[in-house]
Coordinates of C-alpha atoms in Angstrom, one line a residue:
M1 CA -30.6 42.6 -19.9
V2 CA -28.4 41.6 -16.7
S3 CA -29.5 43.9 -13.6
S4 CA -27.6 45.7 -11.2
T5 CA -28.5 42.8 -8.4
Q6 CA -27.8 40.3 -10.5
I7 CA -23.8 41.2 -11.2
T8 CA -24.1 41.7 -7.3
K9 CA -24.9 38.3 -6.2
S10 CA -22.5 36.9 -9.4
S11 CA -19.4 39.1 -7.2
E12 CA -20.8 37.6 -4.4
L13 CA -20.5 34.1 -5.0
S14 CA -17.2 34.2 -6.7
K15 CA -16.1 35.7 -3.5
S16 CA -17.0 33.0 -1.4
Q17 CA -16.2 30.3 -3.5
L18 CA -13.0 31.8 -3.6
G19 CA -13.0 31.7 0.0
D20 CA -13.6 28.2 -0.4
Q21 CA -11.2 27.5 -2.6
A22 CA -8.5 28.5 -0.2
Q23 CA -9.9 27.5 2.5
T24 CA -9.7 24.0 1.0
L25 CA -6.3 24.2 -0.1
A26 CA -4.8 25.3 3.4
L27 CA -6.1 22.2 5.2
A28 CA -5.1 19.9 2.3
K29 CA -1.3 21.7 2.3
E30 CA -2.0 20.6 6.7
I31 CA -3.1 17.3 5.9
L32 CA 0.1 16.6 3.8
Q33 CA 2.8 18.1 6.0
L34 CA 1.1 16.3 8.8
E35 CA 1.4 13.2 6.9
S36 CA 5.0 14.0 6.2
S37 CA 6.0 14.7 9.6
E38 CA 4.6 11.5 11.2
I39 CA 6.7 9.8 8.3
E40 CA 9.9 11.7 9.9
A41 CA 8.8 11.1 13.2
L42 CA 9.1 6.9 11.9
A43 CA 12.0 7.2 10.4
Q44 CA 13.8 8.9 13.8
R45 CA 12.2 6.1 15.6
L46 CA 13.7 3.1 13.9
D47 CA 16.2 0.9 15.7
R48 CA 17.3 -3.0 15.4
R49 CA 13.9 -4.5 15.5
F50 CA 13.8 -3.2 11.9
S51 CA 17.4 -4.4 10.7
E52 CA 15.6 -8.0 12.3
A53 CA 12.4 -7.8 10.4
V54 CA 14.5 -7.3 7.0
S55 CA 16.8 -10.2 8.4
L56 CA 13.5 -12.3 8.9
I57 CA 12.2 -11.9 5.6
L58 CA 15.7 -12.4 3.6
Q59 CA 16.2 -15.7 5.0
C60 CA 12.3 -16.8 4.8
K61 CA 12.2 -20.2 2.9
G62 CA 8.8 -20.2 2.0
R63 CA 6.4 -16.4 1.3
V64 CA 6.1 -13.8 2.9
V65 CA 2.4 -13.4 3.9
V66 CA 0.5 -9.9 4.5
T67 CA -2.6 -10.1 6.7
G68 CA -4.3 -7.5 7.7
M69 CA -8.6 -6.1 8.3
G70 CA -10.2 -2.9 6.8
K71 CA -7.5 -0.1 6.1
S72 CA -5.0 -2.3 7.0
G73 CA -5.9 -4.7 4.9
H74 CA -5.3 -2.5 1.8
I75 CA -2.4 -1.0 3.0
G76 CA -1.5 -4.8 3.5
G77 CA -2.5 -5.8 -0.5
K78 CA 0.0 -2.7 -1.9
I79 CA 3.0 -4.4 0.8
A80 CA 2.9 -7.6 -0.6
S81 CA 2.6 -6.3 -3.9
T82 CA 5.4 -4.3 -4.0
L83 CA 7.4 -7.3 -2.3
A84 CA 6.1 -9.7 -4.9
S85 CA 7.6 -7.1 -7.9
T86 CA 11.0 -6.3 -6.1
G87 CA 11.7 -10.4 -5.5
T88 CA 10.6 -11.6 -2.6
P89 CA 7.4 -14.2 -3.1
A90 CA 4.4 -12.9 -1.1
F91 CA 1.1 -12.3 -1.2
F92 CA -1.8 -11.1 1.0
M93 CA -4.1 -13.4 2.8
H94 CA -7.5 -11.8 4.7
P95 CA -7.8 -12.7 8.2
A96 CA -11.4 -13.4 8.0
E97 CA -10.7 -16.0 5.5
A98 CA -7.7 -17.1 7.3
S99 CA -10.3 -18.5 10.0
H100 CA -11.8 -20.6 7.8
G101 CA -9.7 -22.3 5.5
D102 CA -7.4 -20.4 3.5
L103 CA -4.6 -20.9 6.6
G104 CA -3.6 -24.1 4.6
M105 CA -2.0 -21.7 2.2
I106 CA 0.8 -21.1 5.2
T107 CA 4.0 -23.5 5.8
A108 CA 6.5 -23.3 8.3
G109 CA 8.6 -21.6 6.5
D110 CA 6.8 -18.5 6.0
V111 CA 7.0 -15.0 7.7
V112 CA 3.8 -13.7 8.2
I113 CA 3.5 -9.5 8.3
A114 CA 0.2 -8.6 10.8
L115 CA -1.1 -5.4 10.1
S116 CA -3.3 -3.6 12.5
N117 CA -3.1 0.0 14.0
S118 CA -4.5 -0.5 17.5
G119 CA -2.9 -4.3 17.6
E120 CA -6.4 -5.5 18.8
S121 CA -8.3 -6.8 15.4
D122 CA -9.9 -9.7 16.6
E123 CA -9.8 -11.4 13.6
V124 CA -5.7 -11.3 13.1
L125 CA -5.6 -11.9 16.4
A126 CA -7.6 -15.4 16.0
I127 CA -5.0 -16.6 13.5
V128 CA -2.3 -15.8 15.8
P129 CA -2.1 -19.2 17.8
P130 CA -2.4 -21.5 14.4
L131 CA -0.1 -19.7 12.7
K132 CA 2.5 -20.3 15.4
R133 CA 1.7 -23.3 15.8
L134 CA 2.2 -24.1 12.2
G135 CA 5.9 -22.6 12.4
A136 CA 5.2 -19.5 10.6
S137 CA 7.3 -16.9 12.3
I138 CA 5.0 -13.1 12.4
I139 CA 6.5 -9.4 12.1
A140 CA 3.5 -7.1 13.5
I141 CA 3.4 -3.7 12.7
T142 CA 0.5 -1.5 15.0
G143 CA 0.3 1.8 16.5
N144 CA 0.5 0.1 19.5
D145 CA 3.6 -1.2 21.1
S146 CA 1.7 -3.0 24.6
S147 CA -1.5 -4.2 22.1
S148 CA -2.0 -7.7 21.9
L149 CA -0.9 -8.0 18.4
A150 CA 2.5 -6.5 19.1
T151 CA 3.2 -9.0 22.5
A152 CA 3.0 -12.3 20.6
A153 CA 4.8 -11.4 17.2
D154 CA 8.6 -12.5 16.8
I155 CA 9.5 -9.2 16.0
H156 CA 7.0 -6.0 16.4
L157 CA 7.5 -2.6 14.2
S158 CA 5.6 0.4 15.7
A159 CA 3.4 2.5 13.2
H160 CA 2.4 4.7 15.9
V161 CA 1.7 8.3 14.7
S162 CA 0.6 11.6 17.4
R163 CA -2.5 12.2 15.7
E164 CA -5.2 11.1 12.3
A165 CA -5.1 13.9 9.7
C166 CA -8.8 13.5 9.2
P167 CA -10.1 16.7 10.8
L168 CA -12.4 14.9 13.0
G169 CA -9.8 12.6 14.3
L170 CA -11.3 9.1 13.1
A171 CA -10.3 8.3 9.5
P172 CA -7.3 5.8 9.0
T173 CA -5.0 8.2 7.4
S174 CA -1.9 9.3 9.0
S175 CA -1.0 5.9 10.6
T176 CA -2.1 4.0 7.0
T177 CA 0.4 6.4 5.6
V178 CA 2.7 5.4 7.9
A179 CA 2.1 1.8 7.7
L180 CA 2.7 1.8 4.2
A181 CA 6.2 3.7 4.2
L182 CA 6.9 1.2 6.6
G183 CA 5.9 -1.7 4.2
D184 CA 7.9 0.2 1.3
A185 CA 11.1 0.7 3.8
L186 CA 11.2 -2.9 4.3
A187 CA 10.6 -4.2 0.9
L188 CA 13.2 -2.0 -0.8
C189 CA 15.6 -3.0 2.3
V190 CA 15.0 -6.4 1.0
L191 CA 15.5 -5.7 -2.7
D192 CA 18.9 -3.7 -2.1
L193 CA 20.4 -6.6 0.3
R194 CA 19.4 -9.3 -3.0
D195 CA 21.4 -7.3 -5.4
F196 CA 18.5 -6.8 -6.9
T197 CA 18.5 -5.1 -10.6
A198 CA 16.4 -3.6 -13.0
E199 CA 16.1 -6.7 -15.2
D200 CA 14.7 -8.4 -12.5
F201 CA 12.3 -6.1 -11.8
A202 CA 11.7 -6.7 -15.6
R203 CA 11.2 -10.0 -15.9
S204 CA 8.1 -9.7 -12.7
H205 CA 6.7 -6.5 -15.3
P206 CA 7.0 -8.3 -18.9
G207 CA 3.5 -6.4 -20.3
G208 CA 4.5 -3.0 -19.3
S209 CA 7.1 -0.2 -20.7
L210 CA 10.0 -1.0 -18.9
G211 CA 9.8 -4.7 -19.3
R212 CA 9.8 -4.7 -22.9
R213 CA 12.5 -2.2 -23.0
L214 CA 14.6 -4.4 -20.4
L215 CA 13.2 -7.6 -22.2
V216 CA 13.4 -7.4 -25.9
H217 CA 16.4 -8.0 -27.9
V218 CA 16.9 -7.1 -31.5
C219 CA 16.2 -11.1 -32.4
D220 CA 12.8 -10.7 -30.6
V221 CA 11.9 -7.9 -33.4
M222 CA 14.4 -7.9 -36.7
R223 CA 13.2 -9.0 -40.2
T224 CA 14.6 -12.2 -40.7
G225 CA 15.3 -14.6 -43.7
D226 CA 13.9 -13.7 -47.0
G227 CA 12.5 -11.1 -45.5
V228 CA 15.4 -9.1 -45.2
P229 CA 16.6 -6.8 -48.1
H230 CA 19.7 -7.6 -49.5
V231 CA 21.9 -7.3 -53.0
P232 CA 25.4 -8.6 -53.8
E233 CA 28.1 -5.3 -54.1
F234 CA 28.5 -6.0 -57.8
A235 CA 24.6 -5.5 -58.4
S236 CA 22.8 -2.2 -60.2
L237 CA 21.1 0.3 -58.7
A238 CA 17.6 -1.0 -60.5
E239 CA 18.3 -5.1 -58.9
A240 CA 18.0 -2.6 -55.4
L241 CA 15.1 -0.9 -55.8
L242 CA 13.3 -3.8 -57.0
E243 CA 14.4 -5.9 -53.8
M244 CA 13.8 -2.9 -51.6
S245 CA 10.5 -2.9 -53.3
R246 CA 9.8 -6.7 -52.6
K247 CA 10.5 -6.6 -49.3
G248 CA 8.8 -3.4 -48.1
L249 CA 11.3 -2.2 -45.4
G250 CA 12.4 1.1 -47.3
L251 CA 15.9 -0.1 -47.6
T252 CA 18.2 -2.3 -48.8
A253 CA 21.3 -3.9 -47.6
V254 CA 24.2 -4.2 -49.9
V255 CA 26.9 -7.3 -49.1
N256 CA 30.2 -8.5 -50.1
A257 CA 31.0 -12.1 -51.2
E258 CA 30.9 -13.0 -47.1
H259 CA 27.7 -11.9 -46.6
Q260 CA 28.9 -9.3 -44.7
P261 CA 27.3 -5.4 -44.9
V262 CA 29.4 -3.3 -47.2
G263 CA 26.8 -0.2 -47.9
I264 CA 23.0 0.0 -47.2
F265 CA 20.4 2.1 -49.5
T266 CA 17.3 3.6 -48.3
D267 CA 14.1 5.4 -49.7
G268 CA 16.2 9.1 -49.2
D269 CA 19.0 7.5 -50.9
L270 CA 16.7 7.3 -54.0
R271 CA 15.5 10.4 -53.5
R272 CA 18.6 12.0 -53.5
A273 CA 20.0 10.3 -56.5
F274 CA 17.3 11.4 -58.5
A275 CA 17.8 14.5 -57.5
Q276 CA 21.4 14.1 -58.6
N277 CA 20.1 12.8 -62.3
V278 CA 21.1 9.8 -61.4
N279 CA 20.0 7.3 -64.6
V280 CA 18.5 4.4 -62.8
M281 CA 19.1 2.0 -65.7
T282 CA 22.9 1.7 -65.9
A283 CA 23.7 3.2 -62.4
K284 CA 25.3 0.2 -60.1
I285 CA 24.3 0.0 -56.1
L286 CA 27.9 1.0 -55.5
D287 CA 28.0 4.4 -56.9
V288 CA 25.0 5.6 -54.9
M289 CA 24.6 3.3 -51.4
H290 CA 26.3 4.6 -48.2
V291 CA 29.5 2.8 -46.7
N292 CA 30.1 1.7 -43.6
P293 CA 26.6 1.7 -42.7
S294 CA 25.1 1.5 -39.0
T295 CA 24.2 -1.8 -37.7
I296 CA 23.4 -3.5 -34.5
H297 CA 24.5 -7.0 -32.9
Q298 CA 21.0 -9.2 -32.9
D299 CA 21.7 -10.1 -29.2
Q300 CA 21.4 -6.4 -28.0
L301 CA 18.2 -4.8 -26.4
A302 CA 15.6 -3.7 -28.6
I303 CA 16.0 -0.2 -26.9
A304 CA 19.3 0.5 -28.2
A305 CA 18.6 0.0 -31.5
V306 CA 16.6 3.2 -30.5
E307 CA 18.8 4.8 -28.9
I308 CA 21.3 4.7 -32.0
M309 CA 18.3 5.8 -34.4
E310 CA 17.4 8.5 -32.9
Q311 CA 21.1 10.0 -32.4
R312 CA 22.0 9.3 -36.2
K313 CA 18.4 10.7 -37.3
I314 CA 17.8 7.3 -39.6
N315 CA 15.1 4.9 -39.6
G316 CA 16.4 1.6 -40.1
L317 CA 19.1 -0.1 -39.0
L318 CA 21.4 -3.8 -39.9
V319 CA 21.4 -6.1 -37.8
V320 CA 24.5 -8.9 -37.6
D321 CA 26.3 -11.9 -35.5
A322 CA 29.1 -12.2 -33.6
A323 CA 31.2 -12.3 -37.4
G324 CA 29.7 -9.3 -39.1
H325 CA 27.5 -11.3 -41.4
L326 CA 24.1 -10.2 -41.8
V327 CA 21.6 -12.1 -40.7
G328 CA 18.3 -9.4 -40.1
A329 CA 16.8 -5.7 -40.2
L330 CA 14.5 -3.7 -39.2
N331 CA 12.9 0.1 -38.9
M332 CA 10.9 1.8 -36.4
H333 CA 8.1 0.6 -37.4
D334 CA 9.2 -2.4 -36.3
L335 CA 9.7 -1.0 -32.7
L336 CA 6.4 0.7 -32.7
L337 CA 5.0 -2.5 -33.1
A338 CA 6.7 -3.9 -30.5
K339 CA 6.0 -1.3 -28.1
V340 CA 9.7 -0.4 -27.2
V341 CA 9.2 2.8 -28.4

């Protein structure tokens, strides 16, 4: 049996927990608002140096190399990844490793983006002179306009923040958020000037859902050759059923003498035929087929086949070439296997 003392302690614990939760949520909101305000301040102070940095990256004949130590290095890795996936050849180089041989990856036509909140990171500053001797251009992103790195760079972009979001004022938080946002702005402005398209993006993401949607064509997933079920328009219903059974696609095309589809017969049509007491042994396919079947061109994107099927509430499509000849067939299962849907 639960005592009144236990009930009182449980009630007090719940109130304490609720108080902790409220305090935590209040702190989280304060952190997000602070970091948001720092990004807003960054947006307000952007000037011609940002445009010059974008132009430098756009005109780069080599690659963009991003470097930074500690938290700045983690942010740099993400910036390099974003650049690479949006049409700008880029990679991350660890500054300490650079001093021990990795500088061999740098060429005269490269642009180096160096990140350091203080602008005084020893490992980053150590590679600035050899980078200049190699003929690479340097864009510095720091929180200190008068720092050694800012002064040595060809272009300096300020990622200054008024305070870190960390309650202790120690952990890089606002500063890393601002540096990341600045890197995103650089990459996306370059993307815009390159006229980089969704199709271009997909080409560097072939394993993702976007890549499959924008790169996979109907001809890549359709059944071809003997795998395409079809019967002539003068065939019997029985012959059509045998063809459907052999090919296992749940449908058969009905073609004319020029091998152009004039009709389609599906599993659903067969059920409707049985409901109407159609004599399977004597009926002609012309009597039970659907005329003017839905078709798709073999060079269209596979995602277009998905859209047609969903709009028309069908499960299969006939594929034709430019002259309207039957060249393939597919159903929703084929698109699922290709991970288009």
